[in-house]
Amino acid sequence: MRTNVAIIGGGPAGLLLSQILHRAGIDTIVLERHSREYVEGRIRAGVLEDGTQTLLRRAGIGERMDREGLVHEGFSITHREKSHHIDLTTLTGRKVMVYGQTEVTRDLYAARDTMGGIVLHGVEQVALHDLQSNKPHITFGHDGAVHRLDCDFIAGCDGFHGPSRESIPKKSRREFERVYPFGWLGILSKTAPVDEELVYAAHEDGFALCSMRNPRLSRYYIQCSSDEDIANWPDDRFWKTLRKRLPAELAERLETGPSIEKSIAPLRSYVCETMRYGRLFLAGDAAHIVPPTGAKGLNLAASDIHYLSEALIQWYGNADSSGIEGYAERALSRVWKTERFSWWMTSLLHNFPDHSPFEQRMQRAELDYLTESRAAMTTLAENYVGLPY
Ligand code: FAS
Ligand code: PHB
């Protein structure tokens, strides 16, 4: 088999790259470990920056997002029984879109179908070869046979646990990590959202987040210990814990109901420097992880794909290698600033078991300052709507 760009991973990063390159006349083949049903069924991110929305529209996959997505102009932060509105649009002139990653992935697959894009599901033993040559290739198992895929470039869009990053020799990469002493227990329920906008709740018992997918589908998260066993969390315990972390006015109107999905996600900040090794480029979770507090995971994958697709189109269109030579530096610049924001928002809103009394007062003072200062709210807002590409 042969293609221009071999893409490992059929999540949002891999599918979006495949779609953009195909529309530019560049051939790709996507290799995905799981079935399409499994990938389309994953419940993950919920908030799209305007940069991500623009990228999706330009790739021809914005129609259902613009029809069904919820445009949001702000969100609330609650703490010590008070609620503070962060008016994103007044502060930045911009908005965000609440449209689940599940839907984005479904739209991407539908677009790949329409264009006849090649996505192989159920691939195994993916291995990357000759990355430092100008003829890299991949070997993999599929339908009981071993295959070889020759290509010009490999895009490692295989998430945090994929083989791409590990194919870069340890001496050629630097890794930075912060693992948080807690996780998020999230549920999906066919109930009306507790508020029209998102609510980020800081509470002495722990953080909680009230989000949604549509007027009859709510997404809630509560901070939990990182070694929590989900079997210890029947729905009524979840609802009771969530209620306690919300101000009384919201707690009273919280509509509860059976969870249709329940999962625990660990929280970490992680960056792999470099995002390029020879003819291999890393994008999305394969290169970096952010705690979901700032709603940046999916959006960072999108900006990586913006830079990488632009670089590859320059290479194939004008034999201009400046984009691919500068990809890692350009992508990492935005990655680190977004890592900082996600770490800052996580540090601000969560309860850290090992915090000293002084650190607890610093956290409280930062929250008070944030909600009293237009300058502080503007800083939060311009990061939340998305830093420029
Ligand atoms: P993905 O992990 O989505 O996709 C990688 C793909 O590569 C997967 O389909 C995988 O099956 C495939 N793959 C892996 N190894 C392979 C192999 N060996 N061969 C072939 N294919 C292979 N972000 C937010 O903004 N908000 C959230 O609330 C949020 N919640 C999350 C909850 C969880 C449990 C997780 C894991 C992530 C969450 N994220 C959230 C972050 C998430 O949205 C990611 O940022 C986003 O999926 C990144 O997309 P990709 O880089 O495409 O990686
Ligand atoms: C979600 O709706 O899943 C969501 C929203 C905002 C976040 C994280 C997750 O910060």
XYZ file of C-alpha atoms and ligand atoms in Angstrom:
452
model
C 0.000 0.000 0.000
C 1.145 3.569 -0.600
C -0.155 7.024 0.289
C 1.154 10.571 0.731
C 0.412 10.961 4.465
C -0.230 7.934 6.708
C -2.322 8.898 9.737
C -2.292 6.745 12.858
C -5.475 7.304 14.891
C -9.068 7.896 13.767
C -10.043 10.293 16.554
C -10.753 13.998 15.938
C -7.126 14.903 15.153
C -6.575 12.110 12.626
C -9.946 12.452 10.919
C -9.731 16.238 10.666
C -6.216 16.062 9.182
C -7.388 13.450 6.686
C -10.370 15.595 5.671
C -8.360 18.820 5.196
C -5.552 17.105 3.237
C -8.011 15.190 1.032
C -9.743 18.483 0.103
C -6.277 19.824 -0.830
C -5.659 16.844 -3.121
C -3.264 15.064 -0.761
C -3.852 11.333 -0.273
C -4.121 9.876 3.212
C -4.927 6.547 4.835
C -6.112 6.509 8.464
C -5.255 3.491 10.640
C -7.539 3.111 13.666
C -7.276 0.466 16.373
C -10.926 0.455 17.453
C -14.174 -0.051 15.544
C -15.967 2.991 14.117
C -18.876 2.403 16.523
C -16.482 2.479 19.486
C -14.781 5.683 18.352
C -18.087 7.406 17.553
C -19.507 6.346 20.917
C -16.828 7.933 23.130
C -18.153 10.737 25.364
C -15.461 13.392 25.809
C -15.095 17.104 25.187
C -17.955 19.542 24.999
C -16.757 23.086 24.245
C -15.372 24.319 20.888
C -13.277 27.494 20.604
C -14.135 29.770 17.673
C -10.837 28.743 16.027
C -11.948 25.125 16.076
C -15.368 26.061 14.711
C -13.746 27.955 11.812
C -11.435 25.024 11.047
C -14.383 22.613 10.960
C -16.425 24.920 8.706
C -13.497 25.346 6.289
C -13.117 21.557 6.195
C -16.779 21.286 5.172
C -18.024 19.855 8.461
C -19.651 22.830 10.162
C -23.224 22.512 8.906
C -24.710 20.314 11.696
C -22.554 22.054 14.319
C -24.000 25.437 13.286
C -27.515 23.958 13.249
C -27.432 21.976 16.503
C -24.549 23.495 18.485
C -25.304 25.815 21.394
C -23.609 29.234 21.120
C -22.491 30.412 24.553
C -21.443 33.968 25.439
C -20.361 33.279 29.000
C -20.269 30.907 31.959
C -20.460 31.147 35.754
C -17.982 30.453 38.530
C -19.516 29.767 41.920
C -17.804 29.673 45.296
C -18.881 30.246 48.900
C -22.552 30.408 47.853
C -21.919 33.219 45.344
C -22.182 33.029 41.559
C -20.018 35.183 39.261
C -20.766 35.514 35.564
C -17.797 35.600 33.205
C -19.157 37.471 30.192
C -16.907 36.125 27.433
C -18.477 38.163 24.643
C -18.434 41.516 26.451
C -14.837 40.915 27.552
C -13.454 39.512 24.255
C -16.090 40.024 21.550
C -16.030 36.261 20.955
C -18.145 33.201 21.786
C -17.754 29.452 22.263
C -19.911 26.589 20.972
C -21.176 23.715 23.106
C -21.158 20.755 20.690
C -19.919 17.389 21.926
C -16.773 15.732 20.593
C -19.000 12.727 19.934
C -20.925 14.802 17.379
C -17.742 16.284 15.877
C -16.384 12.757 15.397
C -19.635 11.593 13.780
C -19.581 14.587 11.413
C -15.953 13.863 10.542
C -16.714 10.227 9.736
C -19.718 11.252 7.620
C -17.525 13.683 5.683
C -14.865 10.984 5.179
C -17.587 8.678 3.825
C -18.807 11.371 1.412
C -15.294 11.933 0.037
C -14.428 8.230 -0.013
C -11.711 8.742 2.583
C -9.886 5.542 3.610
C -10.122 4.701 7.314
C -9.063 1.152 8.274
C -10.575 -0.005 11.567
C -9.403 -2.830 13.796
C -5.725 -2.449 12.893
C -3.192 -4.080 15.228
C 0.547 -4.081 15.959
C 1.119 -0.717 14.292
C 4.872 -0.123 13.987
C 6.641 2.886 12.482
C 9.814 2.466 10.415
C 12.573 4.569 8.768
C 11.335 7.825 10.306
C 14.658 9.589 9.616
C 14.612 8.606 5.928
C 12.529 10.283 3.217
C 10.683 6.982 2.710
C 9.115 6.066 6.055
C 6.669 3.207 6.281
C 4.264 1.547 8.708
C 3.607 -2.158 9.245
C 0.354 -3.280 10.820
C -2.026 -6.210 11.135
C -5.479 -6.041 9.567
C -8.043 -8.711 8.665
C -5.624 -11.471 9.663
C -2.759 -10.319 7.435
C 0.327 -8.147 7.969
C 0.491 -5.066 5.724
C 3.107 -2.456 4.820
C 2.071 1.139 4.128
C 4.697 3.270 2.332
C 4.285 7.039 2.616
C 6.049 10.415 2.557
C 4.990 11.434 6.075
C 3.392 9.880 9.164
C 0.969 11.849 11.385
C 0.869 10.404 14.894
C -2.709 11.205 15.941
C -2.982 8.106 18.133
C -3.696 9.723 21.498
C -1.790 9.467 24.750
C -1.403 5.678 24.673
C -0.565 5.215 20.988
C 2.758 4.004 19.491
C 3.796 7.192 17.657
C 5.341 9.192 20.496
C 7.129 6.074 21.763
C 8.680 5.675 18.289
C 10.746 8.804 18.938
C 13.957 7.673 20.700
C 13.940 8.787 24.356
C 17.158 10.784 23.782
C 15.341 12.811 21.111
C 12.347 13.824 23.222
C 11.807 15.696 26.501
C 8.673 14.955 28.508
C 7.023 17.193 31.085
C 4.246 15.932 33.337
C 2.115 16.925 36.313
C -0.322 14.305 37.588
C -3.083 15.843 39.751
C -4.093 14.204 43.040
C -7.691 13.806 41.858
C -9.856 12.818 38.883
C -13.250 13.723 37.393
C -16.273 11.496 37.740
C -18.549 12.423 34.848
C -22.107 11.435 33.969
C -24.488 12.019 31.099
C -28.215 12.193 31.927
C -31.386 12.870 29.926
C -32.283 15.803 32.142
C -32.578 19.546 31.630
C -29.306 21.374 32.314
C -29.317 23.130 35.687
C -28.437 26.427 33.990
C -28.440 27.824 30.441
C -24.669 28.249 30.594
C -21.835 26.190 32.094
C -21.264 26.413 35.831
C -17.766 25.847 37.272
C -18.233 25.308 41.030
C -15.362 25.624 43.508
C -16.258 24.140 46.885
C -14.377 23.072 50.015
C -15.517 19.499 49.364
C -14.266 19.598 45.776
C -14.880 20.947 42.276
C -18.011 20.359 40.207
C -18.926 21.274 36.621
C -22.405 21.572 35.132
C -22.430 21.308 31.342
C -24.769 20.040 28.673
C -25.122 18.649 25.131
C -28.661 19.856 24.367
C -31.749 21.117 26.298
C -32.544 17.525 27.323
C -29.051 16.100 27.774
C -26.853 17.226 30.664
C -23.193 16.507 31.358
C -21.985 16.802 34.965
C -18.595 16.220 36.596
C -17.460 16.115 40.200
C -13.887 16.048 41.467
C -13.116 12.661 43.008
C -10.029 10.938 44.379
C -7.720 9.636 41.640
C -8.087 6.009 42.811
C -11.894 6.126 42.989
C -13.819 2.969 42.101
C -16.862 3.828 39.996
C -18.725 0.879 41.574
C -18.885 3.023 44.741
C -20.806 5.726 42.907
C -24.454 4.850 42.377
C -26.413 7.688 40.753
C -28.008 8.941 43.948
C -24.596 9.348 45.613
C -23.433 11.315 42.586
C -26.453 13.628 42.617
C -26.183 14.191 46.389
C -22.491 15.078 46.092
C -23.068 17.386 43.128
C -25.948 19.174 44.900
C -23.782 19.832 47.953
C -21.129 21.575 45.830
C -23.587 23.948 44.145
C -25.055 27.157 45.599
C -28.499 26.569 47.125
C -30.360 28.255 44.247
C -28.869 25.861 41.677
C -28.991 22.828 43.972
C -32.738 23.319 44.444
C -33.488 23.319 40.732
C -31.127 20.506 39.769
C -33.109 17.900 37.796
C -31.741 14.425 38.469
C -32.291 11.226 36.546
C -30.624 7.927 35.595
C -27.090 8.224 34.197
C -26.741 6.956 30.622
C -22.960 7.142 30.817
C -20.646 7.302 33.821
C -16.845 7.355 33.788
C -13.802 8.540 35.699
C -11.000 10.440 33.929
C -7.617 11.004 35.566
C -6.241 14.547 35.372
C -2.773 15.298 34.131
C -0.764 17.961 32.316
C 1.704 16.496 29.866
C 3.825 17.759 26.974
C 6.248 15.904 24.714
C 8.939 18.124 23.220
C 9.480 17.577 20.211
C 6.339 17.120 18.146
C 8.389 16.153 15.095
C 10.971 13.439 14.466
C 12.140 13.162 10.856
C 9.033 12.359 8.799
C 6.841 11.742 11.890
C 4.647 14.568 13.240
C 2.717 14.260 16.515
C -0.648 16.013 16.899
C -3.325 16.118 19.607
C -3.225 13.898 22.672
C -0.278 11.953 21.199
C 1.820 15.038 21.989
C 0.109 16.688 24.944
C -2.588 16.283 27.584
C -4.384 19.001 29.536
C -6.725 18.632 32.513
C -10.259 19.108 31.067
C -10.998 22.105 33.353
C -10.271 24.661 30.632
C -12.020 22.626 27.897
C -8.818 22.630 25.805
C -7.973 19.021 24.893
C -9.959 18.828 21.695
C -9.262 22.476 20.840
C -5.487 22.000 21.106
C -5.759 18.981 18.802
C -7.540 21.289 16.333
C -4.819 23.962 16.371
C -2.127 21.293 15.923
C -4.010 20.081 12.837
C -4.281 23.657 11.554
C -0.484 24.031 11.704
C 0.289 20.536 10.404
C -2.173 20.621 7.491
C -0.895 24.075 6.460
C 2.700 22.786 6.551
C 1.926 19.692 4.466
C -0.108 21.667 1.903
C 2.869 24.050 1.542
C 5.178 21.069 0.997
C 3.024 19.318 -1.617
C 1.801 22.524 -3.259
C 4.972 24.628 -3.472
C 7.818 22.285 -2.418
C 8.149 24.690 0.503
C 9.500 22.919 3.615
C 9.332 25.940 5.952
C 6.038 24.778 7.470
C 7.215 21.276 8.311
C 10.562 22.560 9.578
C 8.748 25.032 11.869
C 5.794 22.828 12.888
C 7.030 21.652 16.282
C 8.121 25.089 17.460
C 4.931 26.766 16.191
C 2.583 24.142 17.683
C 4.437 23.954 21.012
C 4.213 27.722 21.479
C 0.401 27.533 21.616
C 0.477 24.175 23.443
C 2.497 25.576 26.358
C 0.322 28.686 26.743
C -2.776 26.500 26.737
C -1.167 24.072 29.188
C -0.545 27.023 31.472
C -4.176 28.146 31.307
C -5.529 24.631 31.932
C -3.133 24.150 34.877
C -4.053 27.588 36.284
C -7.844 27.008 36.025
C -7.445 23.528 37.571
C -5.312 24.931 40.422
C -7.853 27.688 41.019
C -11.004 25.598 41.202
C -10.065 22.226 42.715
C -9.570 21.169 46.309
C -5.969 19.984 46.859
C -5.775 17.558 49.789
C -2.137 18.487 50.481
C -2.687 22.267 50.438
C -1.417 24.105 53.540
C -3.793 26.621 55.205
C -1.739 29.385 53.568
C -2.184 27.822 50.113
C -5.913 27.515 50.763
C -6.055 31.252 51.516
C -4.053 32.029 48.366
C -6.586 30.029 46.323
C -9.491 31.861 47.966
C -7.827 35.258 47.414
C -7.200 34.436 43.732
C -10.880 33.511 43.294
C -11.980 36.728 45.053
C -9.587 38.831 42.948
C -10.734 37.104 39.730
C -14.401 37.811 40.397
C -13.763 41.443 41.424
C -11.333 42.490 38.666
C -12.312 43.115 35.031
C -8.655 42.749 34.070
C -8.470 39.325 35.720
C -11.747 38.211 34.116
C -10.524 39.420 30.716
C -7.392 37.291 31.048
C -9.527 34.270 31.894
C -11.948 35.025 29.067
C -9.342 35.455 26.317
C -7.788 32.116 27.196
C -11.150 30.355 27.469
C -12.397 31.500 24.026
C -9.017 30.400 22.635
C -5.633 32.031 22.054
C -4.953 33.106 18.456
C -3.509 30.528 16.085
P -7.951 10.632 20.691
O -7.435 9.905 21.894
O -9.333 11.171 20.692
O -7.844 9.698 19.405
C -6.710 8.870 19.225
C -7.168 7.681 18.392
O -6.028 6.867 18.126
C -8.183 6.804 19.131
O -9.328 6.609 18.338
C -7.429 5.508 19.380
O -8.255 4.368 19.302
C -6.403 5.514 18.252
N -5.233 4.708 18.562
C -4.545 4.625 19.730
N -3.548 3.716 19.633
C -3.619 3.208 18.362
C -2.871 2.226 17.647
N -1.882 1.568 18.243
N -3.220 1.964 16.368
C -4.231 2.632 15.767
N -4.996 3.563 16.390
C -4.673 3.836 17.674
N -11.149 17.340 26.359
C -11.930 18.412 26.602
O -11.690 19.462 26.014
N -12.965 18.332 27.505
C -13.276 17.164 28.159
O -14.202 17.113 28.949
C -12.505 16.021 27.914
N -12.794 14.821 28.519
C -12.007 13.724 28.257
C -12.266 12.470 28.868
C -11.451 11.352 28.602
C -11.747 10.023 29.263
C -10.345 11.481 27.732
C -9.434 10.303 27.458
C -10.082 12.708 27.117
C -10.909 13.837 27.372
N -10.678 15.079 26.770
C -11.440 16.162 27.000
C -9.601 15.247 25.871
C -10.033 14.688 24.524
O -11.157 15.397 24.076
C -8.847 14.778 23.618
O -8.191 16.031 23.733
C -9.201 14.527 22.191
O -9.837 13.279 22.111
C -7.908 14.566 21.401
O -8.150 14.005 20.164
P -7.035 13.074 19.462
O -5.710 13.748 19.595
O -7.590 12.727 18.151
O -6.897 11.793 20.421
C -18.086 19.021 28.737
O -19.202 19.497 28.419
O -17.802 17.807 28.619
C -17.029 19.956 29.303
C -17.264 21.330 29.264
C -16.298 22.186 29.776
C -15.134 21.665 30.319
C -14.905 20.280 30.339
C -15.864 19.430 29.827
O -14.208 22.515 30.845
